[in-house]
GROMACS .gro file of C-alpha atoms in nm:
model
  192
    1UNK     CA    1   7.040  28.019  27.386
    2UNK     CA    2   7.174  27.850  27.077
    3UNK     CA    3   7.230  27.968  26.752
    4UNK     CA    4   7.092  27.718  26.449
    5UNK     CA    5   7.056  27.719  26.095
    6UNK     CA    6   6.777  27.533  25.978
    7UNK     CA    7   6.780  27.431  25.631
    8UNK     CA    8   6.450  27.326  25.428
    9UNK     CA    9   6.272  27.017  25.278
   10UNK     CA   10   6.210  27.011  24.874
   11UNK     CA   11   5.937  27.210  24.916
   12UNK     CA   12   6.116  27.493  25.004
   13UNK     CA   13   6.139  27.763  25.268
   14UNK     CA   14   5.781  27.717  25.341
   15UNK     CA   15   5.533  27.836  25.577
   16UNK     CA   16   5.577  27.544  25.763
   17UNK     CA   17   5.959  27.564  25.771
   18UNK     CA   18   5.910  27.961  25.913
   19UNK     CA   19   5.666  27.807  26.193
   20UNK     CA   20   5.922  27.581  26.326
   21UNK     CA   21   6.181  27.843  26.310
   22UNK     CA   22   5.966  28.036  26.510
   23UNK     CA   23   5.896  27.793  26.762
   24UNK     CA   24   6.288  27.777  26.833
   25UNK     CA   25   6.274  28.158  26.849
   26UNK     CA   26   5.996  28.188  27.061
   27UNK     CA   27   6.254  27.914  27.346
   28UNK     CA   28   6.500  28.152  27.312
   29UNK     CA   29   6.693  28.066  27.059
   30UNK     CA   30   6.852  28.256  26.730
   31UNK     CA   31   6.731  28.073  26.383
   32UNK     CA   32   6.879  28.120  26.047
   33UNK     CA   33   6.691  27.969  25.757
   34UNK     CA   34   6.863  28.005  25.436
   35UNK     CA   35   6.692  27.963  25.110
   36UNK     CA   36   6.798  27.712  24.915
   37UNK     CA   37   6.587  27.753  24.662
   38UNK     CA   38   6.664  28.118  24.551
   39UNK     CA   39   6.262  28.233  24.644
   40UNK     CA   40   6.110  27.933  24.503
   41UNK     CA   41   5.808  27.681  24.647
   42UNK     CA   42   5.679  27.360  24.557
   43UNK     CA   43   5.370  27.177  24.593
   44UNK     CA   44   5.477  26.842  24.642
   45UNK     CA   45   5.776  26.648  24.684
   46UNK     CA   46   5.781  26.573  24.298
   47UNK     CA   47   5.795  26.917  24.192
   48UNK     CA   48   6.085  27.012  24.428
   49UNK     CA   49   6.312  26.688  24.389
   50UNK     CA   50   6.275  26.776  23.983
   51UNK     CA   51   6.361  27.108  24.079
   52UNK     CA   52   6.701  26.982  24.238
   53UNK     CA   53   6.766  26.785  23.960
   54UNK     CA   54   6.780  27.038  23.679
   55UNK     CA   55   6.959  27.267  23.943
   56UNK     CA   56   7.203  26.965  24.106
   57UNK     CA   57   7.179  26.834  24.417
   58UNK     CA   58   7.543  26.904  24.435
   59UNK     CA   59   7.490  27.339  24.367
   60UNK     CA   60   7.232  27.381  24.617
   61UNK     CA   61   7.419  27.153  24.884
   62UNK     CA   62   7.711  27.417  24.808
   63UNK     CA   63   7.431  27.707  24.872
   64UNK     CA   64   7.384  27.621  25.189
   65UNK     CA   65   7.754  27.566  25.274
   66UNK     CA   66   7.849  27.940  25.159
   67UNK     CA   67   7.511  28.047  25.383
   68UNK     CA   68   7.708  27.976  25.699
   69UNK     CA   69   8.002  28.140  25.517
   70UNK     CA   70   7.951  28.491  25.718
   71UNK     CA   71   7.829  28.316  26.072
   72UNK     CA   72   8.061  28.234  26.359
   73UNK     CA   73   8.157  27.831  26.477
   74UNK     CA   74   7.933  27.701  26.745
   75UNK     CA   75   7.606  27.641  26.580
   76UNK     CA   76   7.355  27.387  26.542
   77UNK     CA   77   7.278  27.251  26.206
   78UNK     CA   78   6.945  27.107  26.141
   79UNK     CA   79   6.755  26.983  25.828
   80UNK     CA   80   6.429  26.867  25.686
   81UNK     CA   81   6.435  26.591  25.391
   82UNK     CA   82   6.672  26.709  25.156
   83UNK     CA   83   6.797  27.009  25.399
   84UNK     CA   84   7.001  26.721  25.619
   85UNK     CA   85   7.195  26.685  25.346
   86UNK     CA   86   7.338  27.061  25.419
   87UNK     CA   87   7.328  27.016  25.792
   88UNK     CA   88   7.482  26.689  25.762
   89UNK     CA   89   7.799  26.789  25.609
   90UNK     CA   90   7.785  27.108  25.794
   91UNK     CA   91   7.814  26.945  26.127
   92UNK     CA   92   8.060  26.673  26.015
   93UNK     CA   93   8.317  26.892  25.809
   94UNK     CA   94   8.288  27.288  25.966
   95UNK     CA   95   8.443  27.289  26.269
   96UNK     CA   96   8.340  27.423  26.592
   97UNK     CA   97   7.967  27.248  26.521
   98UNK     CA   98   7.762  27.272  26.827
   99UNK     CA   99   7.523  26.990  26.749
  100UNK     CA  100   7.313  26.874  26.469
  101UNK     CA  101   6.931  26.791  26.413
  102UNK     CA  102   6.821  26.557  26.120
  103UNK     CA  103   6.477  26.548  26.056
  104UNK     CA  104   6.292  26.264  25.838
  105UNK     CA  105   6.689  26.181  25.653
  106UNK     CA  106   7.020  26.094  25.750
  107UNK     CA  107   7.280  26.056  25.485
  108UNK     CA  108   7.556  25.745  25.490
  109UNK     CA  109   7.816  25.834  25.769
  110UNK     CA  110   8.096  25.808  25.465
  111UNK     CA  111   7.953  26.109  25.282
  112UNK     CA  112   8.094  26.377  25.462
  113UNK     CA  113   8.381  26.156  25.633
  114UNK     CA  114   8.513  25.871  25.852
  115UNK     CA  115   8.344  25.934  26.153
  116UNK     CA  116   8.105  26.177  26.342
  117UNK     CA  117   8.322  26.456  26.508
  118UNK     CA  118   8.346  26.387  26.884
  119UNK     CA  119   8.209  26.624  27.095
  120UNK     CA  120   7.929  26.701  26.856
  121UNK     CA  121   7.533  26.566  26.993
  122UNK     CA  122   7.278  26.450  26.728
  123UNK     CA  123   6.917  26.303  26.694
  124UNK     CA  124   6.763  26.190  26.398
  125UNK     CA  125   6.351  26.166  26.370
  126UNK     CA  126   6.201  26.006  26.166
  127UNK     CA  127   5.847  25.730  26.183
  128UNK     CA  128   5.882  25.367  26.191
  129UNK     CA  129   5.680  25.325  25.874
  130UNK     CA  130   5.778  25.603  25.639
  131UNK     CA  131   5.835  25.469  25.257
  132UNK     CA  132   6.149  25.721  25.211
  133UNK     CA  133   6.344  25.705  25.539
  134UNK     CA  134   6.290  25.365  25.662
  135UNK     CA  135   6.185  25.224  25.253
  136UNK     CA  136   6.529  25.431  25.117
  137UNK     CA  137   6.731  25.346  25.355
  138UNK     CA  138   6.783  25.622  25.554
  139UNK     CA  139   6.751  25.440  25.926
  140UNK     CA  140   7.006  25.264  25.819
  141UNK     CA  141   7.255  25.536  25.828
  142UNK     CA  142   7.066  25.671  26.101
  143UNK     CA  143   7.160  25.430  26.257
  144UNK     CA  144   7.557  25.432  26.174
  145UNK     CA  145   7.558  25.816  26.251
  146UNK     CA  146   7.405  25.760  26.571
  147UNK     CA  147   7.635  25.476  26.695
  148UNK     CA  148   7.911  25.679  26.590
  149UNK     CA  149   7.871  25.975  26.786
  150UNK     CA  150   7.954  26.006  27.159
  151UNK     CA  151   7.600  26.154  27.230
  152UNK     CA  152   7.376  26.060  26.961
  153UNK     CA  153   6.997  25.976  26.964
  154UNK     CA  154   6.757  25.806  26.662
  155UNK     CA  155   6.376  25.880  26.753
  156UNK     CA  156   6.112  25.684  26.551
  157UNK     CA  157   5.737  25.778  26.573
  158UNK     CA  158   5.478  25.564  26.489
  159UNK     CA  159   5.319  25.635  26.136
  160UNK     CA  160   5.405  25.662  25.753
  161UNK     CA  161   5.446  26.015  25.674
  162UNK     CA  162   5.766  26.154  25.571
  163UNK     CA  163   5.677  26.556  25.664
  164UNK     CA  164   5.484  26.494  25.978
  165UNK     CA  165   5.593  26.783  26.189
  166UNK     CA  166   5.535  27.060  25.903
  167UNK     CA  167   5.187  27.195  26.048
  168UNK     CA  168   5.091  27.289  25.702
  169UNK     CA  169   5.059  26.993  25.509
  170UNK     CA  170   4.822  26.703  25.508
  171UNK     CA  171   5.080  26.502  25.657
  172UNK     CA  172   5.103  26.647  25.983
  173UNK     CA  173   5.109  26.461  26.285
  174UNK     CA  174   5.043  26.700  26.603
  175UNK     CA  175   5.154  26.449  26.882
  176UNK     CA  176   5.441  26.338  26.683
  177UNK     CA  177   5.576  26.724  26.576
  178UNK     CA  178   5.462  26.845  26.948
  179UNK     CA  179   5.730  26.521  27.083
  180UNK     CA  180   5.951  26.621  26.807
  181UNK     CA  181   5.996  27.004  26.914
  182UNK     CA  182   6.025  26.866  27.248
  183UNK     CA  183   6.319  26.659  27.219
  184UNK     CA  184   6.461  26.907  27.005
  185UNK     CA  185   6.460  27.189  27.231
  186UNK     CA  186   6.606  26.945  27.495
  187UNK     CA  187   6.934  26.933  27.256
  188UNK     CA  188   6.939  27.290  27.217
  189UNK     CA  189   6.929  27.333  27.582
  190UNK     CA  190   7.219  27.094  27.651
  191UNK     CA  191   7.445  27.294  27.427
  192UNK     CA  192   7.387  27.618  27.538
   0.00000   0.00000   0.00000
């Protein structure tokens, strides 16, 4: 059983977010999911990015530092969208991560330090066509986290949706989110 904290997209702690939570809950395992958002939900990406914006990207990154602030070392950090940012730098700068779990983003390798801690597993998702992760950039450092870590794994899907393994939005992608959880819960296993 391994303990993870699973931090939302820009839409917030959604239904969608609480299903996948559950699904790691349901394997076993023991899921945080802090709100980042103080209570609040968004319709669309728009709404939420403007929403971190007025807040700053860099006070609700520091949210979800301080809620790990009370839970022991050995977890698994994992993130949606914008929540990799918080599991990101969790997993490269608290020590004692167990592994980490970026979903649709990765951030440059350089944000959070020189190098991925050793000792630490990751995998990345994200699809081969999506405008933000493979338009933005984000493969790219996908690709530079992944080389840099000891045990490190970049899994592209086929398709052009950004939040294809939230079950509640249009965007959903069953075989995609079903291979997803899969490979997810084959991490999780690994560290426990």
């Amino acid at each position: 059983m391994a303990t993870v904290v699973l931090f939302h997209h820009a839409l917030g702690l959604t239904p969608g977010i609480t299903a996948f939570a559950d699904d790691l809950r349901q394997a076993g395992h023991v899921v945080h999911t802090p709100d980042l958002f103080e209570g609040r939900t968004f319709p669309g990406i728009e709404q939420g990015m403007d929403y971190l914006q007025q807040t700053g990207f860099g006070t609700v990154i520091e949210r979800g530092t301080r809620a790990v602030d009370d839970l022991p070392a050995g977890l698994v950090y994992a993130g949606f969208s914008f929540g990799v940012l918080c599991a990101q730098k969790l997993a490269q700068t608290r020590a004692g991560a167990r592994g980490a779990l970026l979903y649709y983003s990765c951030a440059p390798l350089s944000e959070f330090g020189d190098a991925w801690p050793a000792g630490v597993p990751v995998q990345v998702h994200g699809m081969d066509a999506d405008p933000v992760f493979v338009g933005e950039g984000d493969i790219g450092f996908a690709r530079e986290v992944v080389a840099s870590a000891g045990q490190g794994e970049l899994f592209l899907y086929p398709g052009d949706q950004h939040y294809f393994a939230d079950r509640t939005l249009p965007s959903y992608d069953p075989d995609a989110a079903a291979l997803l959880l899969s490979r997810t819960l084959t991490l999780l296993k690994s560290v426990t």
